mmCIF file with all atom_site columns, C-alpha atoms in Angstrom:
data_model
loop_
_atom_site.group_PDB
_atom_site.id
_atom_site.type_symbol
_atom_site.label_atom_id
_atom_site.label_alt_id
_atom_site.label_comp_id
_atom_site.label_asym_id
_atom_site.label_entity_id
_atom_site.label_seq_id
_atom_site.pdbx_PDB_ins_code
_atom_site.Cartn_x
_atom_site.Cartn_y
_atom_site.Cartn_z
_atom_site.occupancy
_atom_site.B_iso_or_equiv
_atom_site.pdbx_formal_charge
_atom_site.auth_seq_id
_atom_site.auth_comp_id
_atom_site.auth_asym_id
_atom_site.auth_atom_id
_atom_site.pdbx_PDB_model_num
ATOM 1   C CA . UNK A 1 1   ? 98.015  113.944 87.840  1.00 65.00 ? 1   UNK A CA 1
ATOM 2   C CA . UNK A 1 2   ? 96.409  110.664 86.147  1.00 78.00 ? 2   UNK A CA 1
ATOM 3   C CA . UNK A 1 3   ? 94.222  108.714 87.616  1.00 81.00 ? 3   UNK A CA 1
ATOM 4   C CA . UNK A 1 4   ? 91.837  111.206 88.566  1.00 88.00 ? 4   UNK A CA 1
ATOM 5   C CA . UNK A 1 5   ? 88.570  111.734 87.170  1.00 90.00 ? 5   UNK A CA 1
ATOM 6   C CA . UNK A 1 6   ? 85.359  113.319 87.495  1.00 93.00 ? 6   UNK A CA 1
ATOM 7   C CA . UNK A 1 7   ? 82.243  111.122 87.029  1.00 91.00 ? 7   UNK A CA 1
ATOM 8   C CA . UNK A 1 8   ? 78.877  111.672 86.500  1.00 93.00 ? 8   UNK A CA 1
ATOM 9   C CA . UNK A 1 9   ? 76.513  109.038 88.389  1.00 91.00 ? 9   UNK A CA 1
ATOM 10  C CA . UNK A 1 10  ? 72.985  108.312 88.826  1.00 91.00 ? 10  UNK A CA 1
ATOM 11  C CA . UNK A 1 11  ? 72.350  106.322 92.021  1.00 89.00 ? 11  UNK A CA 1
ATOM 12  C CA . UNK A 1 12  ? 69.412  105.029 93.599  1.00 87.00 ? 12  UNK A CA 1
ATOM 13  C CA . UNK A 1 13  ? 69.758  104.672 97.134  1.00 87.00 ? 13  UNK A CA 1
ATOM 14  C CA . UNK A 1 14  ? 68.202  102.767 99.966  1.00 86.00 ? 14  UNK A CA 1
ATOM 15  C CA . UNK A 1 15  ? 67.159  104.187 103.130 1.00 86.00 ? 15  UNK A CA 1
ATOM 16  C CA . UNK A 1 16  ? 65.752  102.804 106.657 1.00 84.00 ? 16  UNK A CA 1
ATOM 17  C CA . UNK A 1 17  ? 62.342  104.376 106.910 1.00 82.00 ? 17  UNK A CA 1
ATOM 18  C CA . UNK A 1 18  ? 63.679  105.508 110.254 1.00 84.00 ? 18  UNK A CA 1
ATOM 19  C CA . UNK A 1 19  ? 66.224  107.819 108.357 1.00 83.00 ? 19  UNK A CA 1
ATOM 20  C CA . UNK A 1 20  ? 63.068  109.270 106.997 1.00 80.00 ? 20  UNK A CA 1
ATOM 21  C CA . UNK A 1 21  ? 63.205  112.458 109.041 1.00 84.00 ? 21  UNK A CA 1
ATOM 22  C CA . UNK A 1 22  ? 66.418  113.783 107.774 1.00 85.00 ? 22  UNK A CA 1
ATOM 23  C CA . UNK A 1 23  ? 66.651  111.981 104.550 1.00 85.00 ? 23  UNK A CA 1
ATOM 24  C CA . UNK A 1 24  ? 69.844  114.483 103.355 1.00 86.00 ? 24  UNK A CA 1
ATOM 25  C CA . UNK A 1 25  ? 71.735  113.737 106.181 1.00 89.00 ? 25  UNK A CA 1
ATOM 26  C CA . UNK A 1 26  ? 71.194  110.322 105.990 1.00 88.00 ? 26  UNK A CA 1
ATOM 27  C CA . UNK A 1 27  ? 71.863  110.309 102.417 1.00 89.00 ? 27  UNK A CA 1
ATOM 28  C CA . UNK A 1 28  ? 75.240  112.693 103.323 1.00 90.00 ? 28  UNK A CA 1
ATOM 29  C CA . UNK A 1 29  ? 75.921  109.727 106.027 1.00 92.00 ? 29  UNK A CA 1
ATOM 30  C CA . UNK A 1 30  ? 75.768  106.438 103.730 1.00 90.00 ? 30  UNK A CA 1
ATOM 31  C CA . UNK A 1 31  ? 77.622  108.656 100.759 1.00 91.00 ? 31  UNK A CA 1
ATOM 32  C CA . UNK A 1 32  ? 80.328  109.635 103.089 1.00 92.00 ? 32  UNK A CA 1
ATOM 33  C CA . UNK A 1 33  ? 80.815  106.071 104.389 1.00 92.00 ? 33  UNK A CA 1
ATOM 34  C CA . UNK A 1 34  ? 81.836  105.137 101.108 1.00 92.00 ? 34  UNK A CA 1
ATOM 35  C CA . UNK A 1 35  ? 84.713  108.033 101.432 1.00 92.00 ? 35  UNK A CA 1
ATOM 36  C CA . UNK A 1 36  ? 88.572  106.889 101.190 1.00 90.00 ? 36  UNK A CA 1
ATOM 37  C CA . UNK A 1 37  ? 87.421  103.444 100.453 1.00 89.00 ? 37  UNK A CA 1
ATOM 38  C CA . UNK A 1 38  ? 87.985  101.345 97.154  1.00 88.00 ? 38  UNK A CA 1
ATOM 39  C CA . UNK A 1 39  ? 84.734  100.244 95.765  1.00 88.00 ? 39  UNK A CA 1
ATOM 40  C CA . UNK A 1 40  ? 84.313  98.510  92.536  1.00 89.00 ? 40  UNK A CA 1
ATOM 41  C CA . UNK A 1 41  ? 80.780  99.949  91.654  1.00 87.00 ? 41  UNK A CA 1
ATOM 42  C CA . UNK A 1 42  ? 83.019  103.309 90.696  1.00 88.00 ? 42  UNK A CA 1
ATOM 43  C CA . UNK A 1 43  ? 86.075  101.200 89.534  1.00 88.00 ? 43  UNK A CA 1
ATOM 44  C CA . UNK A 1 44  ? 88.376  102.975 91.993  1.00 88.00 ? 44  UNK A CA 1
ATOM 45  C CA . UNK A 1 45  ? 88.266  105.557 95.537  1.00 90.00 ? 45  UNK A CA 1
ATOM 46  C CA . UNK A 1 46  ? 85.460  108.090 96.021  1.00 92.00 ? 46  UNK A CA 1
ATOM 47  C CA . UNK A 1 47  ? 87.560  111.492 97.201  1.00 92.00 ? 47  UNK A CA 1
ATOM 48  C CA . UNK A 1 48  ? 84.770  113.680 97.051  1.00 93.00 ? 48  UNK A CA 1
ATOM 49  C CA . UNK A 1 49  ? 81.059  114.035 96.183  1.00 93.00 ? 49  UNK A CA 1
ATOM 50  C CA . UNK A 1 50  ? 78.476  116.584 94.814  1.00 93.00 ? 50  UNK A CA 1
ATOM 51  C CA . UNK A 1 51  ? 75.108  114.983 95.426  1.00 91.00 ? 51  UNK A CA 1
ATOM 52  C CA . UNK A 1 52  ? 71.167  116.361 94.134  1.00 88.00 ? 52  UNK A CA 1
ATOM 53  C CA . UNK A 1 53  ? 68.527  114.494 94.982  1.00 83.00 ? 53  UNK A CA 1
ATOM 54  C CA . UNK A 1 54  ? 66.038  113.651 91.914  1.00 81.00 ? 54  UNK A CA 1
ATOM 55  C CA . UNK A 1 55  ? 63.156  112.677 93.554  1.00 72.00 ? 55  UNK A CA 1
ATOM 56  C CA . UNK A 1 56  ? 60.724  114.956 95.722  1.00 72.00 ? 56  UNK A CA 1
ATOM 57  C CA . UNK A 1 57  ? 58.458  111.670 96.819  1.00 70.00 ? 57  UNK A CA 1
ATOM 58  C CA . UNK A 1 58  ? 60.231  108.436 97.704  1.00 70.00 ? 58  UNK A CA 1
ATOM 59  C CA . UNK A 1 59  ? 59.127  104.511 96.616  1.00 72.00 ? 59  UNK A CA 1
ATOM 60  C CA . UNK A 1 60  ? 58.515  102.353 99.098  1.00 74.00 ? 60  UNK A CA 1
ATOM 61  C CA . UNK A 1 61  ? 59.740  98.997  98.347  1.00 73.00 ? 61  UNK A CA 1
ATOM 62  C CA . UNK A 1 62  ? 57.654  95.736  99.824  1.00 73.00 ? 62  UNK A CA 1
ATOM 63  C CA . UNK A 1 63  ? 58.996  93.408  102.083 1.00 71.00 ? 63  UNK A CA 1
ATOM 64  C CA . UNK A 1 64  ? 60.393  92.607  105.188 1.00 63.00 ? 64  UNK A CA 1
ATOM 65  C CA . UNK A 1 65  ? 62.085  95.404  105.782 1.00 72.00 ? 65  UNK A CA 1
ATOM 66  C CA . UNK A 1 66  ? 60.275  98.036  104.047 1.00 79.00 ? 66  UNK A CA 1
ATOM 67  C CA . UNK A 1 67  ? 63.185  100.836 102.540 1.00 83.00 ? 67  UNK A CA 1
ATOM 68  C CA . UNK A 1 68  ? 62.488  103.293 100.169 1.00 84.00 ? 68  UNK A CA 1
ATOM 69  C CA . UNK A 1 69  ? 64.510  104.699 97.419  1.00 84.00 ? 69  UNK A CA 1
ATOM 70  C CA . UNK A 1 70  ? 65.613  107.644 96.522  1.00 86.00 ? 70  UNK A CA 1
ATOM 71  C CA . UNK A 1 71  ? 67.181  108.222 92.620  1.00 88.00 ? 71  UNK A CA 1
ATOM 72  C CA . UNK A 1 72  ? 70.388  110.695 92.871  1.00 90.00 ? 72  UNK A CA 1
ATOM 73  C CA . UNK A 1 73  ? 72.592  112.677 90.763  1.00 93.00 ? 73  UNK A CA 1
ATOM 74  C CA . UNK A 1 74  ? 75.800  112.889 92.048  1.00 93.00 ? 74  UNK A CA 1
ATOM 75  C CA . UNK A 1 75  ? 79.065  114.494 90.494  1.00 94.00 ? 75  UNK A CA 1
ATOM 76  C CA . UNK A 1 76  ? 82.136  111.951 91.711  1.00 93.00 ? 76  UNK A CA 1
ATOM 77  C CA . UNK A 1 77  ? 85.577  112.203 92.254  1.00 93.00 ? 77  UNK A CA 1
ATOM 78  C CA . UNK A 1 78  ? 87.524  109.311 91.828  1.00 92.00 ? 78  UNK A CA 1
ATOM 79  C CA . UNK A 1 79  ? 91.115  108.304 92.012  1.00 89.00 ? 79  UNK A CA 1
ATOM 80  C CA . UNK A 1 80  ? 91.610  105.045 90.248  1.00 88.00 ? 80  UNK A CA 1
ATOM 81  C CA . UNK A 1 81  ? 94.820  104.499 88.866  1.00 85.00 ? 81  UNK A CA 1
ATOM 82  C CA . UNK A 1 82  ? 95.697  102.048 86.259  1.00 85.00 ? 82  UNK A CA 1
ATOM 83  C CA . UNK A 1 83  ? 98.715  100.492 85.024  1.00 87.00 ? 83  UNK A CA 1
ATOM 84  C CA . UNK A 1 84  ? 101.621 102.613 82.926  1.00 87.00 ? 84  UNK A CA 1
ATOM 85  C CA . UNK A 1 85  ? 100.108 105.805 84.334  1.00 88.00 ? 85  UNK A CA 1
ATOM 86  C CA . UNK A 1 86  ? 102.221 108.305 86.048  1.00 89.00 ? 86  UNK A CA 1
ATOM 87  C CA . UNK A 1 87  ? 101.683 109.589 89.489  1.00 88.00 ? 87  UNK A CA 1
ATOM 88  C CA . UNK A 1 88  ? 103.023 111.962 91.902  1.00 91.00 ? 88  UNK A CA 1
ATOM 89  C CA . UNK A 1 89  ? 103.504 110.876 95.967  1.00 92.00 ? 89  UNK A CA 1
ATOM 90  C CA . UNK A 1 90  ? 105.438 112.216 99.093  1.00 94.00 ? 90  UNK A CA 1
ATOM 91  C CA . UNK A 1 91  ? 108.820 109.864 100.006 1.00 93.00 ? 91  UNK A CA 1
ATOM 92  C CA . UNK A 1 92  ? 108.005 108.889 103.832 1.00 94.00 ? 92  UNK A CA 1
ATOM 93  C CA . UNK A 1 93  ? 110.297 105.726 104.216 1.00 92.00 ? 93  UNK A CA 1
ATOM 94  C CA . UNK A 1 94  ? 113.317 104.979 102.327 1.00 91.00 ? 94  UNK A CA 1
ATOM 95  C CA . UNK A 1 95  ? 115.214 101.735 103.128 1.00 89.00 ? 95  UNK A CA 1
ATOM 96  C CA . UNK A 1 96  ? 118.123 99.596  101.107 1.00 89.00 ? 96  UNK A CA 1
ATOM 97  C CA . UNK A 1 97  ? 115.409 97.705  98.773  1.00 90.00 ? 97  UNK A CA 1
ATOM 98  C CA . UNK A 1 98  ? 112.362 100.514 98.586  1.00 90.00 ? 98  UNK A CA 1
ATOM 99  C CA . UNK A 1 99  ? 111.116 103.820 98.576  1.00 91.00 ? 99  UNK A CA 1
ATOM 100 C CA . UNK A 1 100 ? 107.945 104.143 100.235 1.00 94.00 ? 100 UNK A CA 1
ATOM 101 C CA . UNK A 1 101 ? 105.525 107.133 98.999  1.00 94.00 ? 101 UNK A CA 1
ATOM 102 C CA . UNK A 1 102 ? 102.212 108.294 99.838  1.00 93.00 ? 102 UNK A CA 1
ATOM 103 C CA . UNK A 1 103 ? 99.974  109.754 97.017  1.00 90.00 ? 103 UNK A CA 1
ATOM 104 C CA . UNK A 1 104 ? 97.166  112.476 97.405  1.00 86.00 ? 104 UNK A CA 1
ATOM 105 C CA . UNK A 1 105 ? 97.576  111.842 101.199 1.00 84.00 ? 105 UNK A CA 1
ATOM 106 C CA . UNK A 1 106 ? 96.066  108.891 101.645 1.00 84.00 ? 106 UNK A CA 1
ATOM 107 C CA . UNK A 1 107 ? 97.213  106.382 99.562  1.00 85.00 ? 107 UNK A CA 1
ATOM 108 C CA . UNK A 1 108 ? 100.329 104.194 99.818  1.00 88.00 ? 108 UNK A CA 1
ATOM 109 C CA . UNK A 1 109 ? 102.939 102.922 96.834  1.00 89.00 ? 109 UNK A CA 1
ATOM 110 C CA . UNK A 1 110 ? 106.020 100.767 97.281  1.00 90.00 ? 110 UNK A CA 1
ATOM 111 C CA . UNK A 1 111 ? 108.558 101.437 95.042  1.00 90.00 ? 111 UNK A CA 1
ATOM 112 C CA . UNK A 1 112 ? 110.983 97.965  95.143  1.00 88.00 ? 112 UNK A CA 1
ATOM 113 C CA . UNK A 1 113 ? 114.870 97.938  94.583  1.00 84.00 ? 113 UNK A CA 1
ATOM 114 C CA . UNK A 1 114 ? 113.779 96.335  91.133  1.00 87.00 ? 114 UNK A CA 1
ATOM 115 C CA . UNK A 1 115 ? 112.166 99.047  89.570  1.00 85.00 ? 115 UNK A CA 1
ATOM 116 C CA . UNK A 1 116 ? 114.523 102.234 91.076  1.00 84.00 ? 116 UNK A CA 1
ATOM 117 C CA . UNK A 1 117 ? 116.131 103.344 87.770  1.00 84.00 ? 117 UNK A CA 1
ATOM 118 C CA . UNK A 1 118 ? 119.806 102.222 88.397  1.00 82.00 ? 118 UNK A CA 1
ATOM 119 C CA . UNK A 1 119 ? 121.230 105.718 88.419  1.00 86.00 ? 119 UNK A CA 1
ATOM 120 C CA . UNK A 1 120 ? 120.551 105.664 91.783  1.00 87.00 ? 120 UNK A CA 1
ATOM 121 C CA . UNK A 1 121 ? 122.696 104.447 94.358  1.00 88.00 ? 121 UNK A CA 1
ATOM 122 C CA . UNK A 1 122 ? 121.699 104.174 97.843  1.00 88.00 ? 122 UNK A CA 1
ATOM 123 C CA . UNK A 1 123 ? 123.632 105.920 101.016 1.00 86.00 ? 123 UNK A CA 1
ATOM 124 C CA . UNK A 1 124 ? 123.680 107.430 104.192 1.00 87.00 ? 124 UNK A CA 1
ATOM 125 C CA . UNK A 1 125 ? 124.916 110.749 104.385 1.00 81.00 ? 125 UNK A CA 1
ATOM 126 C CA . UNK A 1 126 ? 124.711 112.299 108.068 1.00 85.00 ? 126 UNK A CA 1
ATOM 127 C CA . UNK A 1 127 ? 122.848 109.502 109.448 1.00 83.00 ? 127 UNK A CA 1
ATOM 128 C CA . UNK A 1 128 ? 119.826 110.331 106.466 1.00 86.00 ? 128 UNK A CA 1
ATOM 129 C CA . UNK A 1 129 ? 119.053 107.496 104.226 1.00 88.00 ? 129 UNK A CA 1
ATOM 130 C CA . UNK A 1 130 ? 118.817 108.411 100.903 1.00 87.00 ? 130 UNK A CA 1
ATOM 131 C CA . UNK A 1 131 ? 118.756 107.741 96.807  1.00 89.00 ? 131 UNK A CA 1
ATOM 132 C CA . UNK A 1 132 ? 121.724 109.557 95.220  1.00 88.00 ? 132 UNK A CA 1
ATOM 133 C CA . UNK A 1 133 ? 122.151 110.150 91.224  1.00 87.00 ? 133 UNK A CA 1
ATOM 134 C CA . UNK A 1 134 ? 125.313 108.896 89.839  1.00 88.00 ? 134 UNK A CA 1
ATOM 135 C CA . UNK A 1 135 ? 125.537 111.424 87.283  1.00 89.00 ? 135 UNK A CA 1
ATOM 136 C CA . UNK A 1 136 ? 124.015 114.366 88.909  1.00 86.00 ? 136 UNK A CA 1
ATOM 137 C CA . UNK A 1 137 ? 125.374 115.175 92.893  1.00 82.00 ? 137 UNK A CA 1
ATOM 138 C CA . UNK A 1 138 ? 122.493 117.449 93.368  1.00 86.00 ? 138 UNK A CA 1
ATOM 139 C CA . UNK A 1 139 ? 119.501 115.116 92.155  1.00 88.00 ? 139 UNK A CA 1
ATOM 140 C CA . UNK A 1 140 ? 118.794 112.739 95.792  1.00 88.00 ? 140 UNK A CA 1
ATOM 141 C CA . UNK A 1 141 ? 115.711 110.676 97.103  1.00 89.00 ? 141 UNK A CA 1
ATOM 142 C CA . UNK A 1 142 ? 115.362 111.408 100.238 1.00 89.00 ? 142 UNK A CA 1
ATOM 143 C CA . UNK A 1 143 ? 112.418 111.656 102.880 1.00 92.00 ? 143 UNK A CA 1
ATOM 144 C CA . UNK A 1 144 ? 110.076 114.236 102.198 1.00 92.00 ? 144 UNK A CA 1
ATOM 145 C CA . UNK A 1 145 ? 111.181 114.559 98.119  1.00 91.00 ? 145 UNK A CA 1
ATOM 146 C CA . UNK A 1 146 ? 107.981 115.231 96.084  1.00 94.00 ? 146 UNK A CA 1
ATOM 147 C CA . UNK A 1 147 ? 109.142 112.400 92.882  1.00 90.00 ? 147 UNK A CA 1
ATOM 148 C CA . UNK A 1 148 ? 106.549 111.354 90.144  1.00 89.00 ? 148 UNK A CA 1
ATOM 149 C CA . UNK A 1 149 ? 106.453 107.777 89.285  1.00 88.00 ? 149 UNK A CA 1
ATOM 150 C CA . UNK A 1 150 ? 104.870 104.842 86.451  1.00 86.00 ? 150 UNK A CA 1
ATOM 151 C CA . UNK A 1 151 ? 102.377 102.849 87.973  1.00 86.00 ? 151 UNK A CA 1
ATOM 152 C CA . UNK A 1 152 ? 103.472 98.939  87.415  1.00 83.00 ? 152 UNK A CA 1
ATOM 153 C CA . UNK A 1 153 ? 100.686 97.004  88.596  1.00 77.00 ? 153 UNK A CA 1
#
């Protein structure tokens, strides 16, 4: 599937110097935070993380508060999709004007009356809503359909 990748990132992280007795669990902690989450430092959703820590001895920085870093090498990967790239998502909800779907499990896409390719014609059929192919009786939209779909915006 597009919009997938695998990145390669350095990070330098901050930590609390009272995180300093388990500095990779705290380090597991803030990284896992980020999890499922859209950030724009990565340009898209960390999935999943492979994380090394560089550093044996750790800077303190002045200040206030005073954190240290720690640099990182992390493998990353992201879902990010972009326009006119084709993805793959689970029907949940179908209704009269959309077709809801949820890619990798997590993530939502609305599909609106607009953009259904007009060989389909909505029905109900046995009380189940559903998309149904004017040329082809055997190719429906209905709940639970795996489809594949262009990314518009």
């Amino acid at each position: 599937m597009e919009g997938l990748s695998v990145a390669d990132a350095n990070l330098l992280m901050y930590l609390h110097p009272s995180k300093s007795r388990n500095v990779s669990q705290s380090i597991l902690r803030e990284l896992g935070s980020l999890l499922f989450k859209f950030n724009e430092t990565f340009d898209g959703v960390l999935l999943a993380y492979d994380v090394n820590i560089l550093d044996k001895q750790a800077k303190i920085l002045s200040g206030v508060h005073p954190y240290f870093g720690l640099r990182l090498k992390a493998n990353l990967l992201l879902f990010s999709p972009k326009p006119d790239m084709l993805l793959e998502g689970k029907v949940v909800k179908l209704s009269q004007e959309s077709i809801h779907v949820i890619v990798l499990g997590f993530s939502s896409a609305i599909i609106t009356a607009e953009n259904i390719h007009g060989e389909f014609k909505y029905r109900t059929k046995d009380k189940e809503e559903l998309f149904a192919s004017k040329s082809h009786k055997r190719l429906v939209i209905k709940v639970g359909t795996m489809i594949r779909f262009l990314v518009k915006r």
